[in-house]
Amino acid sequence: MKSKLFGVLLLIETSALLLTAAVAWHYHGVSGETDVRCFLLTAGLTGAIGLLLYNIGRNSHESLQIKDSFLVVALSWVLFSAFGMLPFLMYGTVDNVTDAFFETMSGFSTTGATVLDNIDSQPHGILFWRALMQWLGGLGIVVFTLAFIPSVAKGSKKMSLFAAEAPGLSVEKLAPTMGATSRVLWIIYIVLTLLCAICYHLGPMNRFDAVCHALTTIATGGFSTHQASIGYFHSSYIEYVCIFFMLLSGINFAMYYFLFHRRFDVIRRNEELRWYLLAILGFTVLFLARFYFAPRFSIITEEQLASHPQTEPDRIRTSLFHVVALLSNTGFQGSNYDYDLWGRLFLIPTVVMMIVGGCAGSTSGGIKMVRVIVLFKYFRKTVNELIHSSSMYTIKISGQMVEELSVKRVLSFFSLFILVFMVNIVALSAAGMSFEEGAISFLTCFSNYGPGSGITGPSGNFENIPNFAKWLLSFDMMVGRLEIFTILLLFTRSFWQTK
């Protein structure tokens, strides 16, 4: 069964590569670009291995167990990245496996960190492949398979497959089966992508740019067809369209299902959505206030002040764009994009938003808003129980009680997050990165945001960090996208001994 599923997954990637080859072929005829051969060769190799694996496992009647689900999900992301990096190497976009794998894992995990400093000079096929990778990774490769090829995992525990790839506190079924739930989510995903592309194209974006940016906006990935990202277009309209769809993409996609079915009571009760919107409002006001009062702070230099937005409309747009890009973990950069130049006064809230991320059930990264809510409510519960020792308190979210097991998992998640953070700091420092650059690079990769700080910041990229750091951060991207437990379970002896 595992072999059959891996085969189907590789055939899906083959289809994506062939679609990209068609785009490259079109622009070969238009402007003589020569990357179509790279995609055809990669598609041929990927398809051949996919067919081989499918034929090996097609007669297997074995069903996937929970243990197998975690293994399939983790390995599928490695396989997709291993084959997906080949066009970058064949065309010469990068000249080594380390950079190619980093760029590809950054794509599929919707991180948006890049090693490229020549994006504008890349052919259309390469640019489209970078966007399509993020779109496929946005809702998840395995979730796509469950949505449109449900028979491939017939008789298996599809809920565990879905849960292993869908980060959050719990999985919400919107239909009687997980396959039907996956289809609902993907239909919502496709509709949002189409609407976003149309809105972009109504502005100063050409059709190609509109499609590519729509793919990466709804996936909250942040790859752009230009080195200057969204700021390339110098358009307030484009930035506000981007803000709107980044915000929508950070919301639990189940809310759109309830909206379509007029379940306004469910939306109104959703506490995570309220926290998410309030966080956007609160941080936007915070950044507006800091831009406004920055000249009064002695720690802000004249050079830093010169990098701040100067007019009131620019301050509002810059603050809102920055906050929504961070809380949705999209990582796009607007006209005033370089938060490194703004001064250290702006860095701490930037890192906090980077870590928190959007809602569970969305395409955003981060630790998810719902976990922050549970953590705050757990602290409040602990304080209340200390004050009133004879009373019993429960944690409720959206009017429903959170089970004790779920609370323990949230606490375990935060404990593991801190442990993984400390290990990465030591490893990245040993590799030669400074403490601050290493810390923020880990946080941005683990949270699937993209830009870091210093050499990996908004005006830089990840090209010049040590190779060991690139491999480690590539692993961090996958751990952050699939969540700590999905990956770390694979490294425990008891997991492999479970029958």
Coordinates of N, CA, C and O in Angstrom, one line a residue, residues 178-308:
M178 N -13.3 11.7 5.2 CA -12.1 12.6 5.1 C -11.8 13.0 3.7 O -11.3 14.1 3.4
G179 N -12.1 12.0 2.8 CA -11.9 12.3 1.3 C -12.8 13.5 0.9 O -12.4 14.4 0.2
A180 N -14.1 13.4 1.3 CA -15.0 14.5 1.0 C -14.6 15.8 1.7 O -14.7 16.9 1.1
T181 N -14.2 15.7 2.9 CA -13.7 16.9 3.6 C -12.5 17.6 2.8 O -12.4 18.8 2.7
S182 N -11.6 16.7 2.4 CA -10.4 17.2 1.6 C -10.9 17.9 0.3 O -10.3 18.9 -0.1
R183 N -11.9 17.3 -0.3 CA -12.4 18.0 -1.6 C -13.0 19.3 -1.3 O -12.8 20.3 -2.1
V184 N -13.8 19.4 -0.2 CA -14.4 20.7 0.2 C -13.3 21.8 0.4 O -13.4 22.9 -0.1
L185 N -12.2 21.4 1.1 CA -11.1 22.3 1.4 C -10.4 22.7 0.1 O -10.1 23.9 -0.1
W186 N -10.2 21.8 -0.8 CA -9.5 22.1 -2.1 C -10.4 22.9 -3.0 O -9.8 23.8 -3.7
I187 N -11.7 22.7 -3.0 CA -12.6 23.6 -3.8 C -12.5 25.0 -3.3 O -12.4 26.0 -4.1
I188 N -12.5 25.2 -2.0 CA -12.4 26.5 -1.4 C -11.1 27.2 -1.8 O -11.0 28.3 -2.2
Y189 N -10.0 26.4 -1.7 CA -8.6 26.8 -2.1 C -8.6 27.2 -3.5 O -8.0 28.3 -3.8
I190 N -9.1 26.5 -4.4 CA -9.1 26.8 -5.8 C -9.9 28.1 -6.1 O -9.5 29.0 -6.9
V191 N -11.1 28.2 -5.5 CA -11.9 29.4 -5.7 C -11.2 30.7 -5.2 O -11.2 31.7 -5.9
L192 N -10.6 30.6 -4.0 CA -9.8 31.7 -3.5 C -8.7 32.1 -4.5 O -8.4 33.3 -4.7
T193 N -8.0 31.1 -5.0 CA -6.9 31.3 -5.9 C -7.4 32.1 -7.2 O -6.7 33.0 -7.6
L194 N -8.5 31.6 -7.7 CA -9.0 32.2 -9.0 C -9.4 33.7 -8.7 O -9.1 34.6 -9.5
L195 N -10.1 33.9 -7.6 CA -10.5 35.3 -7.2 C -9.3 36.2 -7.0 O -9.3 37.3 -7.5
C196 N -8.3 35.7 -6.4 CA -7.1 36.4 -6.2 C -6.4 36.8 -7.5 O -5.9 37.9 -7.7
A197 N -6.3 35.8 -8.4 CA -5.6 36.1 -9.7 C -6.4 37.1 -10.5 O -5.8 38.0 -11.1
I198 N -7.7 37.1 -10.5 CA -8.5 38.1 -11.2 C -8.3 39.5 -10.6 O -8.1 40.4 -11.3
C199 N -8.3 39.6 -9.3 CA -8.1 40.9 -8.6 C -6.7 41.4 -8.9 O -6.5 42.6 -9.2
Y200 N -5.7 40.6 -8.9 CA -4.3 41.0 -9.2 C -4.3 41.5 -10.7 O -3.7 42.6 -11.0
H201 N -4.9 40.8 -11.6 CA -4.8 41.1 -13.0 C -5.6 42.4 -13.3 O -5.3 43.1 -14.3
L202 N -6.5 42.8 -12.5 CA -7.2 44.1 -12.7 C -6.3 45.3 -12.4 O -6.6 46.4 -12.8
G203 N -5.2 45.0 -11.7 CA -4.2 46.1 -11.4 C -3.1 46.0 -12.4 O -3.3 45.5 -13.5
P204 N -1.9 46.5 -12.1 CA -0.8 46.6 -13.0 C 0.0 45.3 -13.2 O 1.1 45.3 -13.6
M205 N -0.6 44.1 -12.8 CA 0.1 42.8 -13.0 C -0.4 42.3 -14.4 O -1.6 42.3 -14.7
N206 N 0.6 41.7 -15.1 CA 0.2 41.0 -16.3 C -0.3 39.6 -15.9 O -0.3 39.2 -14.7
R207 N -0.8 38.9 -16.9 CA -1.5 37.6 -16.6 C -0.6 36.6 -15.9 O -1.0 35.9 -14.9
F208 N 0.6 36.5 -16.3 CA 1.6 35.5 -15.7 C 1.9 35.9 -14.3 O 1.8 35.0 -13.4
D209 N 2.2 37.1 -14.0 CA 2.5 37.6 -12.7 C 1.2 37.4 -11.8 O 1.4 37.0 -10.6
A210 N 0.1 37.7 -12.3 CA -1.2 37.6 -11.5 C -1.4 36.1 -11.1 O -1.7 35.9 -9.9
V211 N -1.2 35.2 -12.0 CA -1.4 33.8 -11.7 C -0.4 33.3 -10.7 O -0.7 32.7 -9.7
C212 N 0.9 33.6 -10.9 CA 2.0 33.2 -10.0 C 1.8 33.7 -8.6 O 1.9 33.0 -7.6
H213 N 1.5 35.0 -8.5 CA 1.3 35.6 -7.2 C 0.0 35.2 -6.5 O 0.0 35.1 -5.3
A214 N -1.0 34.8 -7.3 CA -2.2 34.3 -6.7 C -1.9 32.9 -6.1 O -2.4 32.6 -4.9
L215 N -1.1 32.1 -6.8 CA -0.8 30.8 -6.3 C 0.0 30.9 -4.9 O -0.3 30.1 -4.0
T216 N 0.9 31.8 -4.9 CA 1.7 31.9 -3.7 C 1.1 32.7 -2.6 O 1.4 32.6 -1.4
T217 N 0.1 33.6 -2.9 CA -0.6 34.3 -1.9 C -1.6 33.4 -1.1 O -1.6 33.4 0.1
I218 N -2.4 32.7 -1.8 CA -3.4 31.8 -1.1 C -2.6 30.7 -0.4 O -3.1 30.2 0.6
A219 N -1.5 30.3 -0.9 CA -0.7 29.2 -0.2 C 0.1 29.8 1.0 O 0.7 29.1 1.7
T220 N 0.0 31.2 1.1 CA 0.8 31.9 2.1 C 2.3 31.5 2.0 O 3.0 31.2 3.0
G221 N 2.8 31.4 0.8 CA 4.2 31.0 0.5 C 5.1 32.2 0.4 O 6.2 32.2 1.0
G222 N 4.8 33.2 -0.4 CA 5.6 34.4 -0.5 C 6.7 34.4 -1.7 O 7.3 35.4 -1.9
F223 N 6.8 33.3 -2.4 CA 7.6 33.4 -3.6 C 7.0 34.3 -4.6 O 5.8 34.3 -4.9
S224 N 7.9 35.2 -5.2 CA 7.4 36.1 -6.2 C 8.2 35.9 -7.5 O 9.2 35.2 -7.6
T225 N 7.7 36.5 -8.6 CA 8.4 36.5 -9.8 C 9.4 37.6 -10.0 O 10.0 37.7 -11.0
H226 N 9.6 38.4 -8.9 CA 10.5 39.5 -9.0 C 11.3 39.6 -7.6 O 10.8 39.2 -6.6
Q227 N 12.5 40.0 -7.7 CA 13.4 40.1 -6.6 C 12.8 41.0 -5.5 O 12.9 40.8 -4.3
A228 N 12.2 42.1 -6.0 CA 11.6 43.1 -5.1 C 10.2 42.7 -4.6 O 9.6 43.5 -3.9
S229 N 9.8 41.5 -4.9 CA 8.5 41.0 -4.4 C 7.3 41.9 -4.8 O 7.3 42.4 -5.9
I230 N 6.3 42.1 -4.0 CA 5.2 42.9 -4.3 C 5.6 44.3 -4.5 O 4.9 45.1 -5.3
G231 N 6.6 44.8 -3.8 CA 7.1 46.1 -4.0 C 7.5 46.5 -5.4 O 7.6 47.7 -5.7
Y232 N 7.8 45.5 -6.2 CA 8.2 45.7 -7.6 C 7.2 46.5 -8.4 O 7.5 47.3 -9.3
F233 N 5.9 46.3 -8.0 CA 4.8 46.9 -8.8 C 4.5 48.4 -8.4 O 3.8 49.1 -9.2
H234 N 5.0 48.8 -7.3 CA 4.8 50.2 -6.8 C 3.4 50.6 -7.0 O 3.0 51.7 -7.5
S235 N 2.5 49.7 -6.4 CA 1.1 49.9 -6.6 C 0.4 49.7 -5.2 O 0.4 48.6 -4.6
S236 N -0.3 50.8 -4.8 CA -1.1 50.6 -3.5 C -2.2 49.6 -3.7 O -2.5 48.9 -2.8
Y237 N -2.8 49.6 -4.9 CA -3.9 48.7 -5.2 C -3.4 47.2 -5.0 O -4.1 46.4 -4.4
I238 N -2.3 46.9 -5.6 CA -1.7 45.5 -5.5 C -1.4 45.2 -4.1 O -1.7 44.0 -3.6
E239 N -0.9 46.1 -3.3 CA -0.6 45.8 -1.9 C -1.8 45.6 -1.1 O -1.9 44.7 -0.3
Y240 N -2.9 46.3 -1.4 CA -4.1 46.1 -0.6 C -4.8 44.8 -1.0 O -5.4 44.1 -0.2
V241 N -4.8 44.5 -2.3 CA -5.3 43.2 -2.7 C -4.5 42.0 -2.1 O -5.1 41.1 -1.6
C242 N -3.2 42.2 -2.0 CA -2.4 41.2 -1.4 C -2.7 41.1 0.1 O -2.8 40.0 0.7
I243 N -2.9 42.2 0.8 CA -3.3 42.2 2.2 C -4.6 41.5 2.4 O -4.7 40.6 3.3
F244 N -5.6 41.7 1.6 CA -6.9 41.1 1.7 C -6.8 39.6 1.6 O -7.3 38.9 2.4
F245 N -6.1 39.1 0.6 CA -6.1 37.7 0.4 C -5.1 37.0 1.3 O -5.3 35.8 1.6
M246 N -4.1 37.6 1.8 CA -3.2 37.1 2.8 C -4.0 36.9 4.1 O -3.9 35.8 4.7
L247 N -4.8 37.9 4.4 CA -5.6 37.8 5.6 C -6.6 36.7 5.5 O -6.8 35.9 6.4
L248 N -7.3 36.5 4.3 CA -8.2 35.4 4.1 C -7.6 34.1 4.2 O -8.1 33.1 4.8
S249 N -6.3 34.0 3.7 CA -5.6 32.7 3.7 C -5.2 32.3 5.1 O -4.9 31.1 5.3
G250 N -5.1 33.2 6.0 CA -4.7 32.9 7.4 C -5.9 32.5 8.3 O -5.7 32.1 9.4
I251 N -7.1 32.5 7.7 CA -8.3 32.1 8.4 C -8.5 30.6 8.2 O -8.3 30.1 7.1
N252 N -9.0 29.9 9.2 CA -9.4 28.5 9.0 C -10.4 28.3 7.8 O -11.4 29.0 7.8
F253 N -10.0 27.5 6.9 CA -10.8 27.4 5.6 C -12.2 26.8 5.9 O -13.1 27.0 5.1
A254 N -12.4 26.2 7.1 CA -13.7 25.7 7.4 C -14.7 26.8 7.6 O -15.9 26.7 7.4
M255 N -14.2 28.0 7.9 CA -15.1 29.2 8.1 C -15.8 29.6 6.8 O -16.9 30.0 6.8
Y256 N -15.1 29.4 5.6 CA -15.7 29.7 4.3 C -16.8 28.6 4.0 O -17.8 29.0 3.4
Y257 N -16.6 27.4 4.4 CA -17.6 26.4 4.3 C -18.9 26.8 5.1 O -20.0 26.7 4.5
F258 N -18.7 27.2 6.3 CA -19.8 27.6 7.1 C -20.5 28.9 6.6 O -21.7 29.1 6.7
L259 N -19.7 29.8 6.0 CA -20.2 31.0 5.4 C -21.1 30.7 4.2 O -22.2 31.2 4.1
F260 N -20.6 29.7 3.4 CA -21.4 29.3 2.2 C -22.7 28.7 2.6 O -23.8 28.9 2.0
H261 N -22.7 28.0 3.7 CA -23.9 27.3 4.2 C -24.7 28.2 5.2 O -25.6 27.6 5.9
R262 N -24.3 29.4 5.3 CA -25.0 30.4 6.2 C -25.0 30.0 7.6 O -26.0 30.3 8.4
R263 N -23.9 29.4 8.1 CA -23.8 29.0 9.5 C -23.1 30.1 10.2 O -22.0 30.0 10.7
F264 N -23.8 31.3 10.2 CA -23.1 32.5 10.8 C -22.9 32.3 12.3 O -22.0 32.9 12.9
D265 N -23.8 31.5 13.0 CA -23.6 31.3 14.4 C -22.3 30.6 14.7 O -21.6 30.9 15.7
V266 N -21.8 29.7 13.9 CA -20.6 29.0 14.1 C -19.4 30.0 13.9 O -18.4 30.0 14.7
I267 N -19.5 30.8 12.9 CA -18.4 31.8 12.6 C -18.4 32.8 13.8 O -17.3 33.2 14.2
R268 N -19.5 33.2 14.2 CA -19.6 34.2 15.3 C -19.0 33.6 16.6 O -18.3 34.4 17.4
R269 N -19.1 32.4 16.8 CA -18.6 31.7 18.1 C -17.2 31.4 18.0 O -16.5 31.1 19.0
N270 N -16.6 31.4 16.8 CA -15.2 31.0 16.6 C -14.2 31.9 17.3 O -14.0 33.0 16.8
E271 N -13.7 31.5 18.4 CA -12.8 32.3 19.2 C -11.4 32.6 18.5 O -10.9 33.6 18.7
E272 N -10.9 31.5 17.8 CA -9.6 31.7 17.2 C -9.7 32.8 16.1 O -8.8 33.6 16.0
L273 N -10.8 32.9 15.4 CA -11.0 33.9 14.4 C -11.0 35.3 15.0 O -10.3 36.2 14.5
R274 N -11.6 35.4 16.1 CA -11.6 36.7 16.8 C -10.2 37.1 17.3 O -9.8 38.3 17.1
W275 N -9.5 36.2 17.8 CA -8.2 36.5 18.3 C -7.3 36.9 17.1 O -6.4 37.8 17.2
Y276 N -7.4 36.2 16.0 CA -6.6 36.4 14.8 C -6.9 37.9 14.3 O -5.9 38.6 14.0
L277 N -8.1 38.2 14.2 CA -8.5 39.5 13.7 C -8.1 40.6 14.7 O -7.6 41.7 14.3
L278 N -8.3 40.4 16.0 CA -7.8 41.3 17.0 C -6.3 41.5 17.0 O -5.8 42.6 17.2
A279 N -5.6 40.4 16.8 CA -4.1 40.5 16.7 C -3.7 41.3 15.5 O -2.8 42.2 15.7
I280 N -4.3 41.2 14.4 CA -4.0 42.0 13.2 C -4.3 43.5 13.5 O -3.4 44.4 13.3
L281 N -5.4 43.8 14.1 CA -5.8 45.1 14.5 C -4.8 45.7 15.5 O -4.2 46.8 15.4
G282 N -4.5 44.9 16.6 CA -3.6 45.4 17.6 C -2.2 45.6 17.2 O -1.6 46.7 17.5
F283 N -1.6 44.7 16.4 CA -0.3 44.9 16.0 C -0.2 46.0 14.9 O 0.8 46.7 14.9
T284 N -1.2 46.2 14.1 CA -1.2 47.3 13.1 C -1.2 48.6 13.9 O -0.4 49.5 13.5
V285 N -2.0 48.8 14.9 CA -2.0 50.0 15.7 C -0.6 50.2 16.4 O -0.1 51.3 16.4
L286 N 0.0 49.1 16.9 CA 1.3 49.2 17.5 C 2.3 49.7 16.5 O 3.1 50.6 16.9
F287 N 2.4 49.2 15.3 CA 3.4 49.6 14.3 C 3.1 51.0 13.9 O 4.0 51.8 13.7
L288 N 1.8 51.4 13.7 CA 1.5 52.8 13.4 C 2.0 53.7 14.5 O 2.6 54.8 14.2
A289 N 1.8 53.4 15.7 CA 2.2 54.2 16.8 C 3.7 54.3 16.9 O 4.3 55.4 17.1
R290 N 4.4 53.2 16.6 CA 5.9 53.2 16.6 C 6.4 54.1 15.5 O 7.4 54.8 15.6
F291 N 5.8 54.0 14.3 CA 6.3 54.8 13.2 C 6.0 56.3 13.6 O 6.9 57.2 13.2
Y292 N 4.9 56.6 14.2 CA 4.6 58.0 14.5 C 5.5 58.5 15.6 O 5.9 59.7 15.5
F293 N 5.8 57.7 16.6 CA 6.6 58.2 17.8 C 8.1 57.9 17.6 O 8.8 58.3 18.5
A294 N 8.5 57.2 16.5 CA 9.9 56.8 16.4 C 10.8 58.0 16.5 O 11.9 57.9 17.1
P295 N 10.5 59.2 15.9 CA 11.5 60.3 16.0 C 11.8 60.8 17.4 O 12.8 61.4 17.7
R296 N 10.9 60.4 18.4 CA 11.1 60.8 19.8 C 12.0 59.8 20.5 O 12.3 60.1 21.7
F297 N 12.3 58.7 19.9 CA 13.2 57.7 20.6 C 14.6 57.9 20.2 O 15.0 58.0 19.0
S298 N 15.5 58.0 21.2 CA 16.9 58.3 20.9 C 17.6 57.1 20.3 O 18.6 57.2 19.6
I299 N 17.0 55.9 20.5 CA 17.7 54.7 19.9 C 17.4 54.6 18.4 O 18.0 53.7 17.7
I300 N 16.5 55.4 17.8 CA 16.3 55.3 16.4 C 17.1 56.4 15.7 O 17.1 57.6 16.1
T301 N 18.0 56.0 14.8 CA 18.9 56.9 14.1 C 18.2 57.6 13.0 O 17.1 57.2 12.5
E302 N 18.9 58.6 12.5 CA 18.4 59.4 11.3 C 18.3 58.5 10.1 O 17.3 58.6 9.3
E303 N 19.3 57.6 9.9 CA 19.2 56.6 8.8 C 18.0 55.7 8.9 O 17.3 55.4 7.9
Q304 N 17.7 55.2 10.1 CA 16.5 54.4 10.3 C 15.2 55.2 10.0 O 14.3 54.6 9.4
L305 N 15.2 56.4 10.5 CA 14.0 57.2 10.2 C 13.8 57.4 8.8 O 12.6 57.5 8.3
A306 N 14.8 57.6 8.0 CA 14.7 57.8 6.6 C 14.1 56.6 5.9 O 13.5 56.7 4.8
S307 N 14.2 55.4 6.5 CA 13.7 54.1 5.9 C 12.2 53.9 6.2 O 11.6 53.1 5.6
H308 N 11.7 54.7 7.2 CA 10.3 54.6 7.6 C 9.4 55.2 6.5 O 9.8 56.1 5.8

